[in-house]
PDB file of C-alpha atoms in Angstrom:
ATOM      1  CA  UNK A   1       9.631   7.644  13.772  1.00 82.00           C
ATOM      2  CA  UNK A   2       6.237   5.794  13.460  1.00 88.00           C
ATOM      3  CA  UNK A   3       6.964   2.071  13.215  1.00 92.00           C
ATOM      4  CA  UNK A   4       3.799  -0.207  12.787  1.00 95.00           C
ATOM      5  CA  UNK A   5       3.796  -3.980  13.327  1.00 96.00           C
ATOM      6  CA  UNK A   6       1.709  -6.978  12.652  1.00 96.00           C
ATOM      7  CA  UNK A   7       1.658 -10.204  14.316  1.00 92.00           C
ATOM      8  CA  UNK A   8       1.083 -13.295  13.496  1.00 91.00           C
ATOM      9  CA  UNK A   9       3.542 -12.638  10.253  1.00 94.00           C
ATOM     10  CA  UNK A  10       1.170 -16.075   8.653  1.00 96.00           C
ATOM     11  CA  UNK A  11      -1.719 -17.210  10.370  1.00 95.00           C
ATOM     12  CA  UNK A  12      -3.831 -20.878   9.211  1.00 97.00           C
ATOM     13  CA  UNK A  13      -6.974 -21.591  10.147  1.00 97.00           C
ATOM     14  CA  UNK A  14     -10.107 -24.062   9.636  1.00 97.00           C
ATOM     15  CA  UNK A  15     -13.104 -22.849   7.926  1.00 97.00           C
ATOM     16  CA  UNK A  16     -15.481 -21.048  10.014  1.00 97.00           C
ATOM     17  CA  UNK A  17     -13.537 -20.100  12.952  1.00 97.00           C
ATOM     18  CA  UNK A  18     -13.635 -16.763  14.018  1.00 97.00           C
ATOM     19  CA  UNK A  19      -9.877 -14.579  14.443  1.00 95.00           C
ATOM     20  CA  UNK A  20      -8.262 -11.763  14.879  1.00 96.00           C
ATOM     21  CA  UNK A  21      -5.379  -9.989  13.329  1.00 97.00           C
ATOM     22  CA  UNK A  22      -3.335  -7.509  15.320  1.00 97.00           C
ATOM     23  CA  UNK A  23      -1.635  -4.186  14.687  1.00 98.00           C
ATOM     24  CA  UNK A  24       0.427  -2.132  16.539  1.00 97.00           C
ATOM     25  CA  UNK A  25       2.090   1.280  15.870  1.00 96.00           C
ATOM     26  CA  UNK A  26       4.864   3.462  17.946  1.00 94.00           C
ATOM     27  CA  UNK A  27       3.335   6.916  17.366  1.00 90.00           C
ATOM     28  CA  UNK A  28      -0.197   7.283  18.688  1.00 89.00           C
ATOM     29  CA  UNK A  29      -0.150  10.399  16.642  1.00 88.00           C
ATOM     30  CA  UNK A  30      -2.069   9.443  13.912  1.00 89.00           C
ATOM     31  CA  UNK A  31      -5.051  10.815  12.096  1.00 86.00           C
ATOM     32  CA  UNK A  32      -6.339   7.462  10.914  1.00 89.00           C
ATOM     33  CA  UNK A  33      -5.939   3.832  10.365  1.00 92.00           C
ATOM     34  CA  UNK A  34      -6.834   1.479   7.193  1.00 92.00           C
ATOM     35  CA  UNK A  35      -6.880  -2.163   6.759  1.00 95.00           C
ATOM     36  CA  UNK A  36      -6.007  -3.141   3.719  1.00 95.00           C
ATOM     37  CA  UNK A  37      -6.245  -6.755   1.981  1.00 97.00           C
ATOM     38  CA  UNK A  38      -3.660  -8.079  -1.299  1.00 96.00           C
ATOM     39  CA  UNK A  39      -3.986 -11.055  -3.265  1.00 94.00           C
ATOM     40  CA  UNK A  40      -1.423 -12.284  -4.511  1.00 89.00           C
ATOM     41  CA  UNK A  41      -0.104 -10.540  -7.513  1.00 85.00           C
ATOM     42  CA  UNK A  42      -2.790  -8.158  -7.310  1.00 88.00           C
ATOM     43  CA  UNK A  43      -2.498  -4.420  -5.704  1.00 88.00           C
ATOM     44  CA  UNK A  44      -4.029  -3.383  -2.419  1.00 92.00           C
ATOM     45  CA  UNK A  45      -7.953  -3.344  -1.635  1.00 93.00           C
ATOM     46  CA  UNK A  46      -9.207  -0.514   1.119  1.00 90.00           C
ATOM     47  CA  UNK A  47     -11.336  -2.582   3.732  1.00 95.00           C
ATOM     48  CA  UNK A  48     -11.805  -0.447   6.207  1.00 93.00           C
ATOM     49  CA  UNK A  49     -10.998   3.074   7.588  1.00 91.00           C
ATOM     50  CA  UNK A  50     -10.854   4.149  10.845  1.00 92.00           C
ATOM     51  CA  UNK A  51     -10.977   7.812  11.912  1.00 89.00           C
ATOM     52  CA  UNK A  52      -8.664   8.890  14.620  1.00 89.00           C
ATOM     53  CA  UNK A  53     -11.912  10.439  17.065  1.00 90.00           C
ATOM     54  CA  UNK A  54     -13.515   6.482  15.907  1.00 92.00           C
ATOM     55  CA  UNK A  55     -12.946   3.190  18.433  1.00 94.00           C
ATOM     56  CA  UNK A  56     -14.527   0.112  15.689  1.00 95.00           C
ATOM     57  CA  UNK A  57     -15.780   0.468  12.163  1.00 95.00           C
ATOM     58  CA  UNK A  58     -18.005  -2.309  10.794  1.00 96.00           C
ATOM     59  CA  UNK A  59     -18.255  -3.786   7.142  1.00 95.00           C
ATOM     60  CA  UNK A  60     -20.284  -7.459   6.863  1.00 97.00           C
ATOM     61  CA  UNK A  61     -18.050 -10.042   8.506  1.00 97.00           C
ATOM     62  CA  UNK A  62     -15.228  -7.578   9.135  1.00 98.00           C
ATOM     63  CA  UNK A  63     -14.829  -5.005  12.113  1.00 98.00           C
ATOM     64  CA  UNK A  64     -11.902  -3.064  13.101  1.00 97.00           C
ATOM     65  CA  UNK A  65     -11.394  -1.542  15.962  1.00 97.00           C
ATOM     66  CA  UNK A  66      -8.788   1.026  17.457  1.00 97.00           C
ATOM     67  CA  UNK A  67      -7.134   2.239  20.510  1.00 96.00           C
ATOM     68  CA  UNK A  68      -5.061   5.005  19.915  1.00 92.00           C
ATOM     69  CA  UNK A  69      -3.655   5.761  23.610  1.00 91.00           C
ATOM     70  CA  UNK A  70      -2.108   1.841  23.574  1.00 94.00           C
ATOM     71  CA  UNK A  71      -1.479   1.976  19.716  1.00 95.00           C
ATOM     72  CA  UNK A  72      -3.038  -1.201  18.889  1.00 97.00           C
ATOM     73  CA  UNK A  73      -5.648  -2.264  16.574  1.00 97.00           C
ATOM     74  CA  UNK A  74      -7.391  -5.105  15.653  1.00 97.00           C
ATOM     75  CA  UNK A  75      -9.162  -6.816  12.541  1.00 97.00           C
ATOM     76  CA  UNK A  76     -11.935  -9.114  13.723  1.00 97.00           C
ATOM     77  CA  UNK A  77     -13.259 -11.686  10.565  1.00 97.00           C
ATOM     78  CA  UNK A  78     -16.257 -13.634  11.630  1.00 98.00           C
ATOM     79  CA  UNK A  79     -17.329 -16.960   9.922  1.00 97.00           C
ATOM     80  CA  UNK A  80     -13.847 -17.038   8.047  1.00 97.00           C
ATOM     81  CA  UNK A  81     -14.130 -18.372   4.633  1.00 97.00           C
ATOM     82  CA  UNK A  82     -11.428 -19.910   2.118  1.00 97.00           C
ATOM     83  CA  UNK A  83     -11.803 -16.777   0.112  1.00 97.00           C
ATOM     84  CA  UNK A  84     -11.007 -14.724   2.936  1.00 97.00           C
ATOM     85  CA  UNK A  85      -7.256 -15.844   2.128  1.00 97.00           C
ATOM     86  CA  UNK A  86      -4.942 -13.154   1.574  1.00 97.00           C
ATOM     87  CA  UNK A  87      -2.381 -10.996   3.164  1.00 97.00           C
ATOM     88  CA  UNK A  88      -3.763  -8.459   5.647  1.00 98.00           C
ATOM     89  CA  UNK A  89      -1.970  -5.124   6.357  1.00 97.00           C
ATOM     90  CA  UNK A  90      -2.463  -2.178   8.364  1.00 96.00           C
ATOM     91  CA  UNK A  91      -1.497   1.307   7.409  1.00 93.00           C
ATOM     92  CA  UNK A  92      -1.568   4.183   9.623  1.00 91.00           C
ATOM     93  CA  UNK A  93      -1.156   8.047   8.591  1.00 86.00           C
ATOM     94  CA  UNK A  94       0.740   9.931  11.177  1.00 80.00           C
ATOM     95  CA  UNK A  95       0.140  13.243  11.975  1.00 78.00           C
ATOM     96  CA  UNK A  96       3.594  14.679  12.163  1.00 75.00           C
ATOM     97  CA  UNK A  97       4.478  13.707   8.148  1.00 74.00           C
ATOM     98  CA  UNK A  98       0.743  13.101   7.005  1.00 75.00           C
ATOM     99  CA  UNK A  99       2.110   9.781   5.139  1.00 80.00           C
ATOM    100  CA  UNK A 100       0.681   6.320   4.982  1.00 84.00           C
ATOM    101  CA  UNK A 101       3.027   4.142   6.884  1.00 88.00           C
ATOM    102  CA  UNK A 102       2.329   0.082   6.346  1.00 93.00           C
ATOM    103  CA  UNK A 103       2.998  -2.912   8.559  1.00 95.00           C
ATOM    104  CA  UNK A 104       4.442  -5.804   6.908  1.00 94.00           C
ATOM    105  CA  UNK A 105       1.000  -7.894   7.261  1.00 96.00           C
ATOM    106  CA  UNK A 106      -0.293 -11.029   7.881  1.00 97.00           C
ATOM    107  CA  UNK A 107      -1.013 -14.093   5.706  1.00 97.00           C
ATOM    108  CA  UNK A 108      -4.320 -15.229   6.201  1.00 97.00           C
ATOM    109  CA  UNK A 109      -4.885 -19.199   5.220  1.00 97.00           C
ATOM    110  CA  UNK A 110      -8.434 -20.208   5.322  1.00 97.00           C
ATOM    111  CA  UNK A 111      -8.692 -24.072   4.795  1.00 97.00           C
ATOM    112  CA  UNK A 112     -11.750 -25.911   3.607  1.00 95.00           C
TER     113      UNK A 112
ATOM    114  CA  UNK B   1     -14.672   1.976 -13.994  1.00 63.00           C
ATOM    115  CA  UNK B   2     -11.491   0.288 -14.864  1.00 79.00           C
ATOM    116  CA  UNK B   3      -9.809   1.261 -11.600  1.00 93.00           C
ATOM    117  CA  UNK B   4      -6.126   2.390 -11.400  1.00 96.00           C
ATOM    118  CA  UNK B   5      -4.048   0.742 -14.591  1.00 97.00           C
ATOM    119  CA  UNK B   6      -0.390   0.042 -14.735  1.00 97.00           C
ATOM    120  CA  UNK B   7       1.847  -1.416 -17.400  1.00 97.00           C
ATOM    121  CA  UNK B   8       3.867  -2.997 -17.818  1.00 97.00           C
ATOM    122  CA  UNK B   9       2.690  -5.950 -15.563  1.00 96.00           C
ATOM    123  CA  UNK B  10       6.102  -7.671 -15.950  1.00 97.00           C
ATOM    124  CA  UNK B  11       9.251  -6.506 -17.124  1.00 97.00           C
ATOM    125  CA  UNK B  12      12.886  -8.328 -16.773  1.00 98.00           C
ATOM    126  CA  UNK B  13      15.848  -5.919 -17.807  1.00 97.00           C
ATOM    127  CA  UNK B  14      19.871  -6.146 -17.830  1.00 97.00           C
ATOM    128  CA  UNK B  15      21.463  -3.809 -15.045  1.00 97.00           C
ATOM    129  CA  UNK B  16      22.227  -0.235 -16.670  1.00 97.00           C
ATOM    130  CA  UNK B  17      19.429  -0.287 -18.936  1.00 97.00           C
ATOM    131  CA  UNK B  18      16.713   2.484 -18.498  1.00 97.00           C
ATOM    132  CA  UNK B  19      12.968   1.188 -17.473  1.00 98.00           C
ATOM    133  CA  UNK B  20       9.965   2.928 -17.702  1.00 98.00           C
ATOM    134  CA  UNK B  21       6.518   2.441 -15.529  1.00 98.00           C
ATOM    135  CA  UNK B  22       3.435   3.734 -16.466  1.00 98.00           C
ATOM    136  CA  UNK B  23       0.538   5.021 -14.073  1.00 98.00           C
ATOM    137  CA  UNK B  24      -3.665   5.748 -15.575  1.00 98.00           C
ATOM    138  CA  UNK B  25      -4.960   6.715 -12.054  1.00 97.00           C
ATOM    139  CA  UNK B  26      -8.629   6.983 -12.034  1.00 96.00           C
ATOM    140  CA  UNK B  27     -10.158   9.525 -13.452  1.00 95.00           C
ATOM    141  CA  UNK B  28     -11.577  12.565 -11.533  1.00 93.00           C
ATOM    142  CA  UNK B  29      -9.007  10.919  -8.592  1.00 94.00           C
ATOM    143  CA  UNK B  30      -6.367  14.536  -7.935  1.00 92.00           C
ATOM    144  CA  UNK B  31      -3.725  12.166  -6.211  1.00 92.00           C
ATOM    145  CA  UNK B  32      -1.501   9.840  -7.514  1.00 94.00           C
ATOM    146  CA  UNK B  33       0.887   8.104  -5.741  1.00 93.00           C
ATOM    147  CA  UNK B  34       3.902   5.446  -6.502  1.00 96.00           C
ATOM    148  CA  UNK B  35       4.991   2.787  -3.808  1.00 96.00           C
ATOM    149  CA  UNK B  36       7.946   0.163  -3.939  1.00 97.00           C
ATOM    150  CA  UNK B  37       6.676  -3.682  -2.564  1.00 95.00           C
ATOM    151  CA  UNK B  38       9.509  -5.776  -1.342  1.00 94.00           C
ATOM    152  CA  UNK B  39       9.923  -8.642   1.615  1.00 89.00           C
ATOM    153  CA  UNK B  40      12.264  -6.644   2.752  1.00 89.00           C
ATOM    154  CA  UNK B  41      10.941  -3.541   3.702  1.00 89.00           C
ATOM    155  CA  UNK B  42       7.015  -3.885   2.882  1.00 90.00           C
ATOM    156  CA  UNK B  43       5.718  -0.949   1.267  1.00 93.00           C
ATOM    157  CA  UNK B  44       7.389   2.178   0.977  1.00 92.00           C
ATOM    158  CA  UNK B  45       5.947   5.823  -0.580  1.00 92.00           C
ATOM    159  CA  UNK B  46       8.272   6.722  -2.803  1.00 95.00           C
ATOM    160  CA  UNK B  47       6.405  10.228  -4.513  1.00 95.00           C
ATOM    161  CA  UNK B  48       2.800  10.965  -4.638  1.00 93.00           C
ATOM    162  CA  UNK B  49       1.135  14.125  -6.787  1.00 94.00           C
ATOM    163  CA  UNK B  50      -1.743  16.414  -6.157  1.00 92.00           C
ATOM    164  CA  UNK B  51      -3.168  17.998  -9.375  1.00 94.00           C
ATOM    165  CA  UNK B  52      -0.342  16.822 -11.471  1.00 95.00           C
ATOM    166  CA  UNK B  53       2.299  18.818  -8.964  1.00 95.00           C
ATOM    167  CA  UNK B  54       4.879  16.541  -7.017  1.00 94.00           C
ATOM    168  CA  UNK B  55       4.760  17.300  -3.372  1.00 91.00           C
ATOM    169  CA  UNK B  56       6.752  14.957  -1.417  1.00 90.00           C
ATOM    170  CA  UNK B  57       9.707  12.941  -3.321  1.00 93.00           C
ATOM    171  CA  UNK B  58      11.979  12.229  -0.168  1.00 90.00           C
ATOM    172  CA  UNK B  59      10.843   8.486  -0.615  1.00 91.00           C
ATOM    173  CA  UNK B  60      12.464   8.427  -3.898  1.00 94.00           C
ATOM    174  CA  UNK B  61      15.432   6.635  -3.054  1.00 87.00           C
ATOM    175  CA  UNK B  62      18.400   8.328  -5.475  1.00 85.00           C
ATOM    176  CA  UNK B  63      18.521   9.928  -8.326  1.00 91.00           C
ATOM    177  CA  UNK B  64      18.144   7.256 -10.381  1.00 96.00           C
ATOM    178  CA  UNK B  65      14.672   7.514  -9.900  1.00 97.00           C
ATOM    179  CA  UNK B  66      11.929  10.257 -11.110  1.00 97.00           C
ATOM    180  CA  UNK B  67       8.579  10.815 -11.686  1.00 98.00           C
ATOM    181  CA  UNK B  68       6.249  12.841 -14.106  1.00 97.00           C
ATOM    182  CA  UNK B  69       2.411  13.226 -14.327  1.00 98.00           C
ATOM    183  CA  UNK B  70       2.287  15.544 -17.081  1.00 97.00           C
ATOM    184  CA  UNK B  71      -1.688  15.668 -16.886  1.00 96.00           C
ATOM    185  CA  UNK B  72      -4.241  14.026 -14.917  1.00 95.00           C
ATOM    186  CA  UNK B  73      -4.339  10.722 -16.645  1.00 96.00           C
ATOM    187  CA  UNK B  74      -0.971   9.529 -16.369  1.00 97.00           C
ATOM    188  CA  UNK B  75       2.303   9.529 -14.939  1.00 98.00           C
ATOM    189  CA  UNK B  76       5.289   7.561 -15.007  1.00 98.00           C
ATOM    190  CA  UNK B  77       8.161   6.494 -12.985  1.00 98.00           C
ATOM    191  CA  UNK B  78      11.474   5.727 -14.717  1.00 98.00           C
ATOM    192  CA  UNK B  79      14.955   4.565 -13.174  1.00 97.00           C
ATOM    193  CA  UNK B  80      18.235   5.257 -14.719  1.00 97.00           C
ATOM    194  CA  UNK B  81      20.250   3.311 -14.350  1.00 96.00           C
ATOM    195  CA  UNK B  82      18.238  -0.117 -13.429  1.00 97.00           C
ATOM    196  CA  UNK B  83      20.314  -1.701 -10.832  1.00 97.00           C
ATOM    197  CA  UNK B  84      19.584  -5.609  -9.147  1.00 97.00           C
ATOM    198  CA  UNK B  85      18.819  -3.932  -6.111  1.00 96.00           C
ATOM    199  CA  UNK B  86      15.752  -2.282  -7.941  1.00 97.00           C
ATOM    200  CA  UNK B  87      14.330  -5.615  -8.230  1.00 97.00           C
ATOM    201  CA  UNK B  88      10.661  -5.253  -6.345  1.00 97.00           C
ATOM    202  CA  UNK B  89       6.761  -4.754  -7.244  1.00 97.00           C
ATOM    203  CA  UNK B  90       5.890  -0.921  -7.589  1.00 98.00           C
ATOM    204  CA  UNK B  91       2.460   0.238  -7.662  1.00 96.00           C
ATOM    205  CA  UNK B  92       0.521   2.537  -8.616  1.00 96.00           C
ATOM    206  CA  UNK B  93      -2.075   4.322  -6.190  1.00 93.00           C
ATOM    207  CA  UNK B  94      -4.931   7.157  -6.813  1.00 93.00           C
ATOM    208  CA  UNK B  95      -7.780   8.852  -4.382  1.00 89.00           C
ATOM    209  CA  UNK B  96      -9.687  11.630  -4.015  1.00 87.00           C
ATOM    210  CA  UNK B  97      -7.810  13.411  -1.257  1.00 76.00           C
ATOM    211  CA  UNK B  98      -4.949  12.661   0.742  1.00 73.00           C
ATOM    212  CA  UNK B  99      -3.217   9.926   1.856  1.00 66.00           C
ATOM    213  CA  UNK B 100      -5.806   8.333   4.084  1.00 64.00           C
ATOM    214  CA  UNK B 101      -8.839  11.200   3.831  1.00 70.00           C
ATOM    215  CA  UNK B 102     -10.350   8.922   1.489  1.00 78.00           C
ATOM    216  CA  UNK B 103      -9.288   5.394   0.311  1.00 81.00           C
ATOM    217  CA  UNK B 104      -6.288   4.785  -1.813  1.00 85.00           C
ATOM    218  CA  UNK B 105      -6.974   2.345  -4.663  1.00 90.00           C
ATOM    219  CA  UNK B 106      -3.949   0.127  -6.169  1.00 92.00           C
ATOM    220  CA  UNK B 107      -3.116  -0.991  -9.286  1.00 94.00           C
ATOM    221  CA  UNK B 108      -1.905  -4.600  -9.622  1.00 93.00           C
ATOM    222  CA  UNK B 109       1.285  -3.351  -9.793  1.00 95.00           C
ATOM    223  CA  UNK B 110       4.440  -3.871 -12.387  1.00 97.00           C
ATOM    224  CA  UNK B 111       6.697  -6.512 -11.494  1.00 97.00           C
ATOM    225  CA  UNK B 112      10.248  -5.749 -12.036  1.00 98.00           C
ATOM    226  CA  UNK B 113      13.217  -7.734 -12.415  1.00 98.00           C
ATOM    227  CA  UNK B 114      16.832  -6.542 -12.927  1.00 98.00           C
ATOM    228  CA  UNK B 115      19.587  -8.750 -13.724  1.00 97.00           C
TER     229      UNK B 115
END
């Protein structure tokens, strides 16, 4: 059964700084992997999507990257701003059920 | 575009009582699915539809629970009876193809309280 994980569960940091958010799944049989951002109260946002055959995919301060053979990803923000606060999850669709299976994400504080 | 729309946004019922949520996906979008949000267990698939036809329900979790899409621009979920344990966020998802071929976009989702 495909289990994916995120740590940190929260995560606070100063404006500016650079991080990284992790992801990990049980299964590397996957066809791809998605990052996904929610605001609070709001539904989920597509960030980025990562093809199984892909290693990093690259949108303006964000860039994801994936190793399927060790089952990790990771979500690299740049220059982090306060409006980068959110929660951060990870989804991956495995290729034995073909569903989208979600971590439980991370909370992403950005102070001024 | 107005993007995936779900009502109610908020709804607070008595245990036993029958609740409806309602799904516009966007249009020209030929899946539609329906999650469940809790802290608990994150998000979980419960159904999703392709061209209006259910193909996988084993997320719904009893039969309390169903779902109709009975045309492309809408669908609903209803639970009967509502129980506390019901209690959780459920969205509302649509995309062009399948889960993860092309990106899923959310509603904001219906709150849902049972007492």
């Amino acid at each position: 059964k495909q289990e994916v994980t995120q740590i940190p569960a929260a995560l606070s940091v100063p404006e500016g700084e650079n991080l990284v958010l992790n992801c990990s799944f049980t299964d590397s049989a996957i066809y791809n992997l998605q990052w996904f951002r929610q605001d609070p109260g709001k539904g989920l946002t597509s960030l980025l999507l990562i093809q199984s055959s892909q290693r990093e995919q690259t949108s303006g301060r964000l860039n994801a990257s994936l190793d399927k053979s060790s089952g990790r990803s990771t979500l690299y923000i740049a220059a982090s701003q306060p409006g980068d606060s959110a929660t951060y999850l990870c989804a991956v669709i495995s290729s034995n059920t073909g569903k989208l299976i979600f971590g439980q994400g991370t909370t992403l504080q950005v102070k001024p | 575009d107005a993007g995936v729309i779900q009502s109610p946004r908020h709804e607070v019922t008595e245990m036993g009582q029958e609740v409806t949520l309602r799904c516009k996906p966007i249009s020209g979008h030929d899946y539609l699915f329906w999650y469940r949000q809790t802290m608990m267990r994150g998000l979980e698939l419960l159904i999703y539809f392709n061209n209006n036809v259910p193909i996988d329900d084993s997320g719904m979790p009893e039969d309390r629970f169903s779902a109709k899409m009975p045309n492309a621009s809408f669908s609903t979920l209803k639970i009967q009876p509502s129980e506390p344990r019901d209690s959780a966020v459920y969205f509302c998802a649509s995309s062009l193809g399948p889960q993860g071929g092309s990106p899923l976009h959310f509603g904001n989702g219906t709150r849902l309280t049972v007492t």
